[in-house]
PDB file of C-alpha atoms and ligand atoms in Angstrom:
ATOM      1  CA  MET A 260     -14.884  12.565   1.376  1.00 39.00           C
ATOM      2  CA  ALA A 261     -16.022   9.650   2.263  1.00 43.00           C
ATOM      3  CA  ARG A 262     -14.771   7.880   4.814  1.00 47.00           C
ATOM      4  CA  PHE A 263     -14.442   3.700   5.368  1.00 44.00           C
ATOM      5  CA  THR A 264     -13.849   2.098   7.897  1.00 46.00           C
ATOM      6  CA  PRO A 265     -11.564  -1.159   8.126  1.00 47.00           C
ATOM      7  CA  TRP A 266     -14.423  -3.169   8.165  1.00 42.00           C
ATOM      8  CA  ASP A 267     -16.142  -1.777   5.229  1.00 44.00           C
ATOM      9  CA  CYS A 268     -13.166  -2.282   3.616  1.00 42.00           C
ATOM     10  CA  PHE A 269     -13.161  -6.249   4.073  1.00 43.00           C
ATOM     11  CA  LYS A 270     -16.896  -6.636   3.231  1.00 45.00           C
ATOM     12  CA  ALA A 271     -16.301  -4.996  -0.175  1.00 47.00           C
ATOM     13  CA  ALA A 272     -13.540  -7.340  -0.765  1.00 48.00           C
ATOM     14  CA  SER A 273     -14.492 -10.781   0.565  1.00 50.00           C
ATOM     15  CA  ALA A 274     -13.952 -12.245  -2.894  1.00 46.00           C
ATOM     16  CA  THR A 275     -10.787 -11.177  -3.305  1.00 53.00           C
ATOM     17  CA  LEU A 276      -9.913 -11.792   0.248  1.00 53.00           C
ATOM     18  CA  VAL A 277     -10.668 -15.444  -1.015  1.00 48.00           C
ATOM     19  CA  ALA A 278      -8.367 -14.998  -3.968  1.00 51.00           C
ATOM     20  CA  ALA A 279      -5.765 -13.467  -1.645  1.00 55.00           C
ATOM     21  CA  TRP A 280      -5.649 -16.493   0.502  1.00 53.00           C
ATOM     22  CA  LEU A 281      -5.448 -18.811  -2.010  1.00 48.00           C
ATOM     23  CA  LEU A 282      -2.728 -17.466  -3.802  1.00 53.00           C
ATOM     24  CA  THR A 283      -0.713 -16.908  -0.689  1.00 54.00           C
ATOM     25  CA  GLY A 284      -1.442 -20.742   0.626  1.00 49.00           C
ATOM     26  CA  PRO A 285      -3.749 -20.556   4.178  1.00 42.00           C
ATOM     27  CA  THR A 286      -1.834 -21.884   6.504  1.00 43.00           C
ATOM     28  CA  LEU A 287       1.968 -20.883   5.634  1.00 43.00           C
ATOM     29  CA  ALA A 288       0.394 -17.338   5.780  1.00 55.00           C
ATOM     30  CA  ASP A 289      -0.004 -17.017   9.056  1.00 64.00           C
ATOM     31  CA  ALA A 290       3.638 -16.794   9.934  1.00 73.00           C
ATOM     32  CA  ARG A 291       4.982 -14.622   7.038  1.00 79.00           C
ATOM     33  CA  TRP A 292       1.597 -12.113   7.427  1.00 88.00           C
ATOM     34  CA  ARG A 293       3.097 -11.340  10.932  1.00 88.00           C
ATOM     35  CA  GLN A 294       5.951  -9.326   9.285  1.00 90.00           C
ATOM     36  CA  GLY A 295       3.869  -7.067   7.810  1.00 94.00           C
ATOM     37  CA  VAL A 296       4.517  -3.176   8.870  1.00 96.00           C
ATOM     38  CA  PHE A 297       1.241  -0.276   8.112  1.00 96.00           C
ATOM     39  CA  PRO A 298       2.772   1.519   5.907  1.00 98.00           C
ATOM     40  CA  VAL A 299       1.675   4.541   7.723  1.00 97.00           C
ATOM     41  CA  ALA A 300       2.808   6.498  10.998  1.00 95.00           C
ATOM     42  CA  VAL A 301       0.107   8.582  11.885  1.00 94.00           C
ATOM     43  CA  PHE A 302      -2.987   7.173  10.892  1.00 94.00           C
ATOM     44  CA  SER A 303      -6.115   9.107  10.290  1.00 93.00           C
ATOM     45  CA  GLY A 304      -8.373   6.916   8.359  1.00 93.00           C
ATOM     46  CA  TYR A 305      -9.234   5.765   5.060  1.00 93.00           C
ATOM     47  CA  THR A 306     -10.724   7.261   2.331  1.00 91.00           C
ATOM     48  CA  SER A 307     -10.669   5.510  -0.349  1.00 89.00           C
ATOM     49  CA  HIS A 308     -11.322   1.821  -0.845  1.00 91.00           C
ATOM     50  CA  PHE A 309     -10.320  -1.111  -2.976  1.00 92.00           C
ATOM     51  CA  GLY A 310     -12.632  -1.670  -6.181  1.00 91.00           C
ATOM     52  CA  GLN A 311     -14.884   0.344  -8.069  1.00 88.00           C
ATOM     53  CA  ARG A 312     -15.536   3.841  -7.502  1.00 84.00           C
ATOM     54  CA  ILE A 313     -16.452   6.815  -9.130  1.00 82.00           C
ATOM     55  CA  GLY A 314     -13.656   9.204  -9.937  1.00 76.00           C
ATOM     56  CA  PRO A 315     -13.565  12.610 -10.647  1.00 74.00           C
ATOM     57  CA  SER A 316     -14.551  13.107 -14.154  1.00 80.00           C
ATOM     58  CA  GLY A 317     -18.647  11.347 -12.493  1.00 86.00           C
ATOM     59  CA  SER A 318     -17.477   7.522 -13.962  1.00 87.00           C
ATOM     60  CA  VAL A 319     -17.085   4.768 -12.572  1.00 88.00           C
ATOM     61  CA  GLU A 320     -13.316   3.684 -12.412  1.00 87.00           C
ATOM     62  CA  PRO A 321     -11.374   0.690 -10.569  1.00 91.00           C
ATOM     63  CA  HIS A 322      -9.192   1.374  -7.869  1.00 93.00           C
ATOM     64  CA  HIS A 323      -6.674  -0.664  -7.235  1.00 95.00           C
ATOM     65  CA  GLY A 324      -4.974   0.136  -3.605  1.00 96.00           C
ATOM     66  CA  LEU A 325      -6.164   1.394  -0.684  1.00 96.00           C
ATOM     67  CA  ASP A 326      -6.407   5.169   0.688  1.00 97.00           C
ATOM     68  CA  ILE A 327      -5.278   5.885   3.806  1.00 97.00           C
ATOM     69  CA  ALA A 328      -5.103   9.614   5.079  1.00 97.00           C
ATOM     70  CA  ALA A 329      -2.276  10.696   7.259  1.00 97.00           C
ATOM     71  CA  PRO A 330      -0.760  14.151   8.093  1.00 97.00           C
ATOM     72  CA  LEU A 331       1.222  15.927   5.578  1.00 97.00           C
ATOM     73  CA  GLY A 332       5.121  14.931   5.907  1.00 98.00           C
ATOM     74  CA  SER A 333       4.022  12.449   8.389  1.00 98.00           C
ATOM     75  CA  PRO A 334       6.400   9.156   8.263  1.00 98.00           C
ATOM     76  CA  ILE A 335       6.045   6.401   5.043  1.00 98.00           C
ATOM     77  CA  ARG A 336       7.103   2.870   6.591  1.00 98.00           C
ATOM     78  CA  ASN A 337       8.224  -0.008   4.394  1.00 98.00           C
ATOM     79  CA  TRP A 338       5.119  -2.636   4.096  1.00 97.00           C
ATOM     80  CA  TRP A 339       7.998  -5.557   3.735  1.00 96.00           C
ATOM     81  CA  GLY A 340      11.469  -6.042   3.159  1.00 96.00           C
ATOM     82  CA  GLY A 341      12.475  -5.834  -0.693  1.00 97.00           C
ATOM     83  CA  VAL A 342      14.212  -3.972  -3.071  1.00 98.00           C
ATOM     84  CA  VAL A 343      12.889  -0.533  -5.106  1.00 98.00           C
ATOM     85  CA  LYS A 344      11.680  -1.697  -8.738  1.00 98.00           C
ATOM     86  CA  GLU A 345      11.371   1.511  -9.935  1.00 98.00           C
ATOM     87  CA  VAL A 346      10.820   5.098  -8.619  1.00 98.00           C
ATOM     88  CA  ILE A 347       7.668   7.199 -10.033  1.00 98.00           C
ATOM     89  CA  ASP A 348       7.565  10.421 -11.337  1.00 98.00           C
ATOM     90  CA  ASP A 349       4.222  11.168 -13.350  1.00 97.00           C
ATOM     91  CA  GLY A 350       0.385  12.745 -13.021  1.00 96.00           C
ATOM     92  CA  ARG A 351      -1.554  10.251 -11.692  1.00 95.00           C
ATOM     93  CA  CYS A 352       0.689   8.736  -8.829  1.00 97.00           C
ATOM     94  CA  GLY A 353       2.494  11.676  -8.506  1.00 98.00           C
ATOM     95  CA  LEU A 354       6.259  10.709  -6.736  1.00 98.00           C
ATOM     96  CA  GLY A 355       6.231   7.337  -6.005  1.00 98.00           C
ATOM     97  CA  LEU A 356       7.966   3.967  -5.311  1.00 98.00           C
ATOM     98  CA  LEU A 357       7.837   0.116  -6.515  1.00 98.00           C
ATOM     99  CA  ILE A 358       8.818  -2.413  -3.938  1.00 98.00           C
ATOM    100  CA  GLN A 359       9.570  -6.105  -4.708  1.00 97.00           C
ATOM    101  CA  SER A 360       9.523  -8.573  -1.918  1.00 95.00           C
ATOM    102  CA  GLY A 361       9.454 -11.459  -3.581  1.00 93.00           C
ATOM    103  CA  PRO A 362       6.335 -12.496  -5.667  1.00 92.00           C
ATOM    104  CA  TYR A 363       5.002  -9.535  -4.134  1.00 94.00           C
ATOM    105  CA  GLU A 364       4.656  -5.817  -5.242  1.00 97.00           C
ATOM    106  CA  HIS A 365       4.045  -2.566  -2.938  1.00 98.00           C
ATOM    107  CA  LEU A 366       3.356   0.483  -4.962  1.00 98.00           C
ATOM    108  CA  TYR A 367       3.149   3.985  -2.462  1.00 98.00           C
ATOM    109  CA  CYS A 368       1.809   7.013  -3.867  1.00 98.00           C
ATOM    110  CA  HIS A 369       1.426  10.380  -3.794  1.00 98.00           C
ATOM    111  CA  LEU A 370       4.794  11.506  -2.008  1.00 98.00           C
ATOM    112  CA  SER A 371       6.405  14.504  -0.670  1.00 98.00           C
ATOM    113  CA  GLY A 372      10.094  15.136  -1.574  1.00 98.00           C
ATOM    114  CA  SER A 373      11.704  15.353  -5.052  1.00 98.00           C
ATOM    115  CA  VAL A 374      12.847  12.728  -7.969  1.00 98.00           C
ATOM    116  CA  GLN A 375      16.397  13.860  -9.449  1.00 97.00           C
ATOM    117  CA  ASN A 376      17.515  11.981 -11.585  1.00 96.00           C
ATOM    118  CA  GLY A 377      16.170   8.995 -11.086  1.00 97.00           C
ATOM    119  CA  THR A 378      16.518   9.073  -7.249  1.00 98.00           C
ATOM    120  CA  TYR A 379      13.468   9.699  -4.778  1.00 98.00           C
ATOM    121  CA  HIS A 380      14.871  12.177  -1.528  1.00 98.00           C
ATOM    122  CA  SER A 381      12.697  12.730   1.268  1.00 98.00           C
ATOM    123  CA  GLY A 382      14.727  13.875   4.640  1.00 97.00           C
ATOM    124  CA  PRO A 383      17.378  11.651   5.434  1.00 97.00           C
ATOM    125  CA  VAL A 384      15.719   9.229   2.512  1.00 98.00           C
ATOM    126  CA  ALA A 385      17.396   8.623  -0.916  1.00 98.00           C
ATOM    127  CA  LEU A 386      16.420   5.347  -2.816  1.00 98.00           C
ATOM    128  CA  ARG A 387      16.883   4.601  -6.154  1.00 98.00           C
ATOM    129  CA  SER A 388      15.842   1.150  -8.469  1.00 98.00           C
ATOM    130  CA  GLY A 389      17.783  -1.303  -6.755  1.00 98.00           C
ATOM    131  CA  SER A 390      18.077  -0.011  -3.201  1.00 98.00           C
ATOM    132  CA  ARG A 391      17.157  -2.500  -0.647  1.00 98.00           C
ATOM    133  CA  VAL A 392      14.692  -1.908   2.159  1.00 98.00           C
ATOM    134  CA  ASN A 393      13.926  -3.435   5.328  1.00 97.00           C
ATOM    135  CA  GLY A 394      10.494  -4.010   6.295  1.00 97.00           C
ATOM    136  CA  GLY A 395       9.543  -1.326   8.938  1.00 97.00           C
ATOM    137  CA  ALA A 396      12.026   1.473   7.168  1.00 98.00           C
ATOM    138  CA  LEU A 397      11.305   4.679   6.673  1.00 98.00           C
ATOM    139  CA  ILE A 398      10.823   5.157   2.599  1.00 98.00           C
ATOM    140  CA  GLY A 399       9.363   8.577   2.046  1.00 98.00           C
ATOM    141  CA  HIS A 400       6.668  10.916   3.723  1.00 98.00           C
ATOM    142  CA  VAL A 401       3.112  11.386   2.822  1.00 98.00           C
ATOM    143  CA  GLY A 402       2.083  14.582   0.514  1.00 98.00           C
ATOM    144  CA  MET A 403       0.037  15.332  -2.265  1.00 97.00           C
ATOM    145  CA  SER A 404       1.473  14.659  -5.590  1.00 98.00           C
ATOM    146  CA  GLY A 405       0.141  13.540  -8.679  1.00 97.00           C
ATOM    147  CA  ARG A 406      -3.709  13.209  -8.707  1.00 93.00           C
ATOM    148  CA  SER A 407      -4.651  13.624  -5.008  1.00 92.00           C
ATOM    149  CA  THR A 408      -7.324  15.710  -3.528  1.00 90.00           C
ATOM    150  CA  GLY A 409      -5.915  16.379  -0.055  1.00 95.00           C
ATOM    151  CA  PRO A 410      -2.443  14.145   1.531  1.00 97.00           C
ATOM    152  CA  HIS A 411      -2.636  10.854   1.962  1.00 97.00           C
ATOM    153  CA  LEU A 412      -0.841   7.005   0.846  1.00 98.00           C
ATOM    154  CA  HIS A 413      -2.195   5.486  -1.806  1.00 98.00           C
ATOM    155  CA  TRP A 414      -0.725   1.814  -1.085  1.00 98.00           C
ATOM    156  CA  GLY A 415      -1.404  -1.037  -3.558  1.00 97.00           C
ATOM    157  CA  VAL A 416       0.027  -4.810  -3.336  1.00 96.00           C
ATOM    158  CA  ARG A 417       0.414  -6.683  -7.049  1.00 95.00           C
ATOM    159  CA  TYR A 418       0.668 -10.759  -6.323  1.00 93.00           C
ATOM    160  CA  GLY A 419       1.243 -12.282  -9.879  1.00 88.00           C
ATOM    161  CA  GLY A 420       0.513  -9.357 -11.880  1.00 88.00           C
ATOM    162  CA  ARG A 421      -2.896  -8.907 -10.242  1.00 92.00           C
ATOM    163  CA  TRP A 422      -3.875  -6.305  -7.400  1.00 95.00           C
ATOM    164  CA  LEU A 423      -4.846  -7.397  -3.959  1.00 93.00           C
ATOM    165  CA  ASN A 424      -6.915  -5.885  -1.589  1.00 93.00           C
ATOM    166  CA  PRO A 425      -5.235  -4.092   0.876  1.00 94.00           C
ATOM    167  CA  ALA A 426      -7.708  -4.173   3.360  1.00 92.00           C
ATOM    168  CA  ALA A 427      -7.509  -8.083   3.241  1.00 90.00           C
ATOM    169  CA  ILE A 428      -3.954  -7.978   4.004  1.00 92.00           C
ATOM    170  CA  LEU A 429      -3.737  -5.806   6.852  1.00 92.00           C
ATOM    171  CA  GLN A 430      -7.023  -8.324   8.379  1.00 90.00           C
ATOM    172  CA  ALA A 431      -4.577 -11.086   7.397  1.00 88.00           C
ATOM    173  CA  MET A 432      -1.867  -8.942   9.356  1.00 91.00           C
ATOM    174  CA  ALA A 433      -4.135  -8.942  12.289  1.00 89.00           C
ATOM    175  CA  ALA A 434      -5.036 -12.068  12.662  1.00 87.00           C
ATOM    176  CA  ALA A 435      -1.645 -13.265  12.571  1.00 86.00           C
ATOM    177  CA  ARG A 436      -0.530 -10.946  14.969  1.00 85.00           C
ATOM    178  CA  GLY A 437      -3.409 -12.304  17.418  1.00 82.00           C
ATOM    179  CA  GLN A 438      -2.924 -15.832  16.678  1.00 68.00           C
ATOM    180  CA  GLY A 439       0.891 -15.272  17.837  1.00 55.00           C
ATOM    181  CA  ARG A 440       0.166 -14.020  21.298  1.00 49.00           C
TER     182      ARG A 440
HETATM  183 ZN1  LIG B 506      -5.582   5.714  -4.038  1.00 82.58          ZN
END
């Protein structure tokens, strides 16, 4: 599987980055982005970037998120404080969570654990639609449910109905932290 560095992701997405800055405001954004939490506790690398990619069928298809490889069962942290909007259990995302934070929605796919009666369970985690979750909170564990060839987190961020490039958001978080010191 091809590996991509954050820089590759960043280059691939400069147009989306510009769009993200325009949407969020270039000055107010700085302080806000610092609150963001990297969603994977044990980082193994990036396995698929945002944008067009060759799917399992051999055709080009859009990939609306960033795939972050991590050990099976390792913790997933909530990127931003918010409310669980949807608990997902399907053949593509597998077990997943969609969390709403103001105008942003963030998606976590391929989790381990189980979904029973609309509640996602994994170790001490029990989340259902309407659950409040703080930024950085444990929200689940890395798995390979749904359409996944190895343990990783598919992380997507949507603003106003359009998917942003998560690599651009990570870049903005890093930039905000650098300025804060
Ligand atoms: Zn993905």
